[in-house]
Amino acid sequence: MNTALDVAVWRGAEQGRFVSYVVPLRENQTVLDIVTYIQRHLDSTLSYRFSCRVGMCGSCAMTVNGVPRWTCRTHVRRVATNSRLEIAPLRNMKVVKDLSVDMTGFFDKWARAGGAFAPQKTHSKDFAVVQPDSRARRQADAGIECIGCGVCYAACDLVSWNADYLGPAALNRAWTLVNDVRDGARAQRLAAVAGDAGCHACHSHQSCVQWCPMELNPTSAIAGLKRATVGAALKGAL
Amino acid sequence: MTARTETLLWLAQRASAAVLAFAVVVHLATIVYAVRAGLNAAEIIARLQGHAGWLVFYGVFVAAAAVHAPLGLRTVLAETTPLRGALLDILVVAFGLMLAILGWRAAFGLFAFGSD
C-alpha cells in the first residue's frame, strides 16, 4: 500500500504552473488536510481559503482532479487516482493567488439576481404564517441550504461561455425568494432574472446538480424561474 | 432588449419546438412512406399538387422552423463568437426570413405546380 501521495498544486495567479509535492497518506484524510499539510510543512507561501472545516461555510472549494469540490468534506481515498491528486483553483473566477479565487463577481451576481429579501411588513405587524407543507414553502426549502461555495458556478459551462450569466447559485437563491410569501419584490426579481443573462440562458446541462456538495438542484430552480417569468410576461407583469 | 421580450422569444422557441416535434415526425413518416418504391418527382407532385391540407401542414412546418432556427442560432453565436446585440439580431432575423421565404416558396410551388 502506498504511504505517500503525489500532489500537483496550482501555483501563481491566472498565469502559473502546477508544482508537485509529496504528502504522507493518512486514514480519513481530506483534500483540505492535504493542502493544509503542504502549507504547514512544505511551503508556507501557499495561499488557500478555508474556515469551518465541516461543510458549512462554503470557503474551501477547489478543483480536485478536474472536478469542483468542497475540499473539507472530500476524502482523499474517494478522489485520488493512482495515489495522485491535482488541486487547482475554481474555474470561472479570477485567480488571486494559488488556490484562492476572487469571488466578487460570483456574489455580485447574487445581488443582481435580487438575492436580498425584501420585507413587506414592519415591526408593528404580526408575524407571517407560512404553512410548512405549502407548495411554495416546499419549493423554497429545496434550495435554501446553499452554502455559497461556488462549486456550481465553477461547474457551469454557461458561465464560461457567457460572462454575464448570473449562474446557478444566484438563480437558485432568487427562486427561493420567489417562493417566499413574505417577500415584496417578486416582479422586480423576475425581471432581474429573465433573459439571455438570466434563467433563459440555462441549457439544463445539470453540471450544477452533479457537483453541488449540498445535493441541491439549481437546474430545477432555474426551470421554475423560466415558468414564473413566462407567466409574468404573458400577464404583462414583467 | 427588455426582459419581457427576451422571455417571450424564449417562449416562442419552446412553442415552435413543440410544433416541430409533431411536424418532423409526420415529415419523416411521409419520407419513409414516399420512398417505399423509390423516390420520384411525379409521385411527390401527385401527392402535393392542389392539396390544401399538405399546403397548410408545410406552411406551419416552415413557419415553426423559421422561428425556431434563428433563435437557436442566436444563442449559439452569442455563446461561441463575439457577435452580440443589434448586429446579431439583424443577422438571425435575415436568416429566419430566408428560411420562411424559401420554405413557403417550395411548399406553394408544389401546391400550385403546373397551374400557370
JSON list of C-alpha atoms in Angstrom, two decimals, chain A residues 3 10 27 32 35 38 48 54 59 61 91 94 111 119 130 134 140 145 149 168 188 216 234 238:
[
{"chain": "A", "resi": 3, "resn": "THR", "atom": "CA", "xyz": [2.20, 5.63, 2.10]},
{"chain": "A", "resi": 10, "resn": "TRP", "atom": "CA", "xyz": [-1.54, 25.23, -8.94]},
{"chain": "A", "resi": 27, "resn": "GLU", "atom": "CA", "xyz": [-6.51, 7.43, 7.42]},
{"chain": "A", "resi": 32, "resn": "LEU", "atom": "CA", "xyz": [-8.19, 20.21, 2.72]},
{"chain": "A", "resi": 35, "resn": "VAL", "atom": "CA", "xyz": [-3.46, 21.43, 1.28]},
{"chain": "A", "resi": 38, "resn": "ILE", "atom": "CA", "xyz": [1.63, 21.40, 2.30]},
{"chain": "A", "resi": 48, "resn": "TYR", "atom": "CA", "xyz": [-5.78, 28.97, 0.01]},
{"chain": "A", "resi": 54, "resn": "VAL", "atom": "CA", "xyz": [-17.14, 20.94, 8.49]},
{"chain": "A", "resi": 59, "resn": "SER", "atom": "CA", "xyz": [-14.98, 28.73, 1.77]},
{"chain": "A", "resi": 61, "resn": "ALA", "atom": "CA", "xyz": [-13.99, 24.81, -2.71]},
{"chain": "A", "resi": 91, "resn": "ARG", "atom": "CA", "xyz": [-12.97, 27.68, -12.67]},
{"chain": "A", "resi": 94, "resn": "LYS", "atom": "CA", "xyz": [-10.24, 35.13, -11.37]},
{"chain": "A", "resi": 111, "resn": "ALA", "atom": "CA", "xyz": [-27.26, 40.93, -5.74]},
{"chain": "A", "resi": 119, "resn": "PRO", "atom": "CA", "xyz": [-39.75, 42.55, 3.55]},
{"chain": "A", "resi": 130, "resn": "VAL", "atom": "CA", "xyz": [-46.02, 30.14, 6.40]},
{"chain": "A", "resi": 134, "resn": "SER", "atom": "CA", "xyz": [-47.46, 24.54, 1.26]},
{"chain": "A", "resi": 140, "resn": "ALA", "atom": "CA", "xyz": [-38.12, 27.27, -1.19]},
{"chain": "A", "resi": 145, "resn": "GLU", "atom": "CA", "xyz": [-29.45, 25.13, 2.13]},
{"chain": "A", "resi": 149, "resn": "CYS", "atom": "CA", "xyz": [-19.31, 27.70, -2.09]},
{"chain": "A", "resi": 168, "resn": "PRO", "atom": "CA", "xyz": [-26.85, 28.55, -10.83]},
{"chain": "A", "resi": 188, "resn": "GLN", "atom": "CA", "xyz": [-38.54, 43.18, -9.81]},
{"chain": "A", "resi": 216, "resn": "LEU", "atom": "CA", "xyz": [-29.33, 20.85, -4.33]},
{"chain": "A", "resi": 234, "resn": "LEU", "atom": "CA", "xyz": [-47.84, 36.78, -20.62]},
{"chain": "A", "resi": 238, "resn": "LEU", "atom": "CA", "xyz": [-42.58, 41.66, -16.43]}
]
